[in-house]
Tab-separated table of C-alpha atoms in Angstrom:
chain	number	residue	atom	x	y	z
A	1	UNK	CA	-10.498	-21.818	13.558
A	2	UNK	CA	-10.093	-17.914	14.654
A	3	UNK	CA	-12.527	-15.982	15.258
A	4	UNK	CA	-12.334	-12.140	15.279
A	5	UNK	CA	-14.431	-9.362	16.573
A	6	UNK	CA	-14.163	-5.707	15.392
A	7	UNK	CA	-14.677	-2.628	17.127
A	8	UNK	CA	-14.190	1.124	16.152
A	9	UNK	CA	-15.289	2.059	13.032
A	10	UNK	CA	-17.056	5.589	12.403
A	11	UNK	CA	-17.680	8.916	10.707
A	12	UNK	CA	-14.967	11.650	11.345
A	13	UNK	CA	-13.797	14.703	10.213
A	14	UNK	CA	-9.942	15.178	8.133
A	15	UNK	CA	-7.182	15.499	10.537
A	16	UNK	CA	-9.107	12.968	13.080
A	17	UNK	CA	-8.408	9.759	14.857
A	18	UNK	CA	-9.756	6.677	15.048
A	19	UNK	CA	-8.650	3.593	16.755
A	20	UNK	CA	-9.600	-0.111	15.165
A	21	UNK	CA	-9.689	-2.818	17.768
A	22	UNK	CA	-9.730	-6.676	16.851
A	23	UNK	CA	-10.136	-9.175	19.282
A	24	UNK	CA	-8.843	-12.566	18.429
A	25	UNK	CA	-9.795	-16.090	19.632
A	26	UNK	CA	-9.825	-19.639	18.761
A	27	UNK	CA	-5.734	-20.138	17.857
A	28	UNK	CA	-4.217	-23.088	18.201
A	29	UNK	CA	-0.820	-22.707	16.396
A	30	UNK	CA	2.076	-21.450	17.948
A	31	UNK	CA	2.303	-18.408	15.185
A	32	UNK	CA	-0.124	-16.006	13.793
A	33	UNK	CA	0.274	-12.578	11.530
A	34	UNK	CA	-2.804	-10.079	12.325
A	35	UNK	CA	-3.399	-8.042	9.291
A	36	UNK	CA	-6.017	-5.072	8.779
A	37	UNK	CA	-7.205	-4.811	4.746
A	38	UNK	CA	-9.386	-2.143	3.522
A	39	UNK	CA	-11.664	-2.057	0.542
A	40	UNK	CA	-13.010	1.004	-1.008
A	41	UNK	CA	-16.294	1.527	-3.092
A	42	UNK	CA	-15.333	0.077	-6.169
A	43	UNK	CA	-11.978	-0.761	-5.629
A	44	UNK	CA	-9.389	-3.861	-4.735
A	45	UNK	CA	-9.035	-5.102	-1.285
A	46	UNK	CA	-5.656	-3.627	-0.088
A	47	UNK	CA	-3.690	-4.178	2.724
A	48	UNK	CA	-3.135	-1.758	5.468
A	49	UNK	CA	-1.175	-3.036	8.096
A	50	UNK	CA	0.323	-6.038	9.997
A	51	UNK	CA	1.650	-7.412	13.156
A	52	UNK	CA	3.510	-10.576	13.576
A	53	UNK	CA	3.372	-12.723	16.819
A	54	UNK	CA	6.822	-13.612	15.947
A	55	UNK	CA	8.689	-10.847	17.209
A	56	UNK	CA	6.174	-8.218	17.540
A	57	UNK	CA	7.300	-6.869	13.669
A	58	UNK	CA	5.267	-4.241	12.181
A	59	UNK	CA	4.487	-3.567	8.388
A	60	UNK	CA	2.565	-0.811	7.036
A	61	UNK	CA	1.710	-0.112	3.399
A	62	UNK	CA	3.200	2.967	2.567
A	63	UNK	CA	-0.006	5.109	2.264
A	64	UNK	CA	-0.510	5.044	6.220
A	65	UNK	CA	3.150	5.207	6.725
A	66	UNK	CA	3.427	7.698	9.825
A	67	UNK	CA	-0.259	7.898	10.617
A	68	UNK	CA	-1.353	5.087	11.639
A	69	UNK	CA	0.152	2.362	14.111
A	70	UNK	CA	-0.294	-1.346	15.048
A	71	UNK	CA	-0.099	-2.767	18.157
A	72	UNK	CA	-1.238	-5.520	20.405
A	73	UNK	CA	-2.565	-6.271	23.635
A	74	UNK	CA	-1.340	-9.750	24.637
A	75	UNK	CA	-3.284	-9.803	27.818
A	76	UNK	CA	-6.206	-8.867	26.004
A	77	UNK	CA	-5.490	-10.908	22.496
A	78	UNK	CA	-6.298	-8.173	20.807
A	79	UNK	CA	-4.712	-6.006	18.312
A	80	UNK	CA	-5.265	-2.456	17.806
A	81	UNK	CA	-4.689	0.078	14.418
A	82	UNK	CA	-4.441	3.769	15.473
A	83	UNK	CA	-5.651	5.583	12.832
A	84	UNK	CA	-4.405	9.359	13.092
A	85	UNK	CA	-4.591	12.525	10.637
A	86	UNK	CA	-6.697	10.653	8.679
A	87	UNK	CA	-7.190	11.395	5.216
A	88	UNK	CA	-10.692	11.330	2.776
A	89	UNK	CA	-8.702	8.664	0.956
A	90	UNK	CA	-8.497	6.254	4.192
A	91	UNK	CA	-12.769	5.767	3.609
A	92	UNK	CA	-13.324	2.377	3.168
A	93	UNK	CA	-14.762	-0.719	5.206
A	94	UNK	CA	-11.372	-1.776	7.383
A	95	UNK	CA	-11.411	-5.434	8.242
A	96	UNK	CA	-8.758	-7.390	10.350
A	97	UNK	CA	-7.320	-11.018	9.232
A	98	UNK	CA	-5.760	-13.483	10.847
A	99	UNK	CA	-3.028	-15.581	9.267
A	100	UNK	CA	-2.276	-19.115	11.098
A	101	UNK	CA	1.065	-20.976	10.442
A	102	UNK	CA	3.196	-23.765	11.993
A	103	UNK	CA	6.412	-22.218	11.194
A	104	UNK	CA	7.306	-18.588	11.699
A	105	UNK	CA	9.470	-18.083	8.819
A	106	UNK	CA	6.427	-17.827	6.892
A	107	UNK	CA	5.236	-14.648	8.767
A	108	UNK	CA	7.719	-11.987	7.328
A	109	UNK	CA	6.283	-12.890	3.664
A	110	UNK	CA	2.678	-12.988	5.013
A	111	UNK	CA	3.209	-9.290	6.157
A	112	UNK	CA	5.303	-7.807	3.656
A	113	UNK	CA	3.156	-9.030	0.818
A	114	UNK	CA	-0.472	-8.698	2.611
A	115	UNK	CA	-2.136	-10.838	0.094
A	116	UNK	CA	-6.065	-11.095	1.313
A	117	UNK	CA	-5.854	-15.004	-0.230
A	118	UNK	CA	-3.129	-15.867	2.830
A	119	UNK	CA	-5.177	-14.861	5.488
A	120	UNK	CA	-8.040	-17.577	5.930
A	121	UNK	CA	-9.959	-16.252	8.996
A	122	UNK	CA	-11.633	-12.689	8.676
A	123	UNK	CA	-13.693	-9.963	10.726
A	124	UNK	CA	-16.968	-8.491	9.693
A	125	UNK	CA	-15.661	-5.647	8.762
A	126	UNK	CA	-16.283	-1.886	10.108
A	127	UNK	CA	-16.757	1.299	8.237
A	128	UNK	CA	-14.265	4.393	8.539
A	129	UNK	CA	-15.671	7.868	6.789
A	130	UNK	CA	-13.726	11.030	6.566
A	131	UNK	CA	-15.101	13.708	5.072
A	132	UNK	CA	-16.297	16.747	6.054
């Protein structure tokens, strides 16, 4: 089973950055999608973003298109989401995901559609609030 750890959350102003860290452990398949999700008060789970251990592919939903960016840190196994100009919207609790598979043509679908039911292992969780 994975196990992630999250790291970064906190209060900032419109126009600010934060940057989400998740630090993965525990795989045992050769292919993995790392997805963040965020869930507003009140409101449906979305996803966010998403990195594929395929070949490094990127996906972001198109409300953090061009502010915020995915990467990861192999040496580390972690994966990072720059959050930048951030928006009152973006408040929400931001949670990574991890999405295990035996075959890497699944990946693509796993990121494009971001469906919380296809990821099976999950952080805590960690609050972003901007506001002023």
């Amino acid at each position: 089973q994975v196990q992630l750890v999250e790291s970064g959350g906190g209060s900032v102003q419109p126009g600010g950055s934060l940057r989400l860290s998740c630090a993965a452990s525990g795989f045992t398949l050769d292919y993995y999608a790392i997805g963040w999700f965020r869930q507003a008060p009140g409101k449906e789970r979305e996803g966010v973003s998403c990195i594929s251990s395929h070949d490094d592919s990127t996906y972001y939903a198109n409300a953090v298109l061009g502010r915020f960016t995915i990467s990861r840190d192999n040496a580390k196994n972690t994966v990072y989401l720059q959050m930048n100009s951030l928006k009152p919207e973006d408040t929400a609790v931001y949670y990574c995901a991890a999405a295990v598979r035996s075959d890497q043509t699944q990946l693509h679908r796993l990121c494009v559609y971001l469906k919380p039911a296809d990821f099976g292992s999950w952080g805590q969780g960690t609050q972003v609030t901007v506001s002023s």
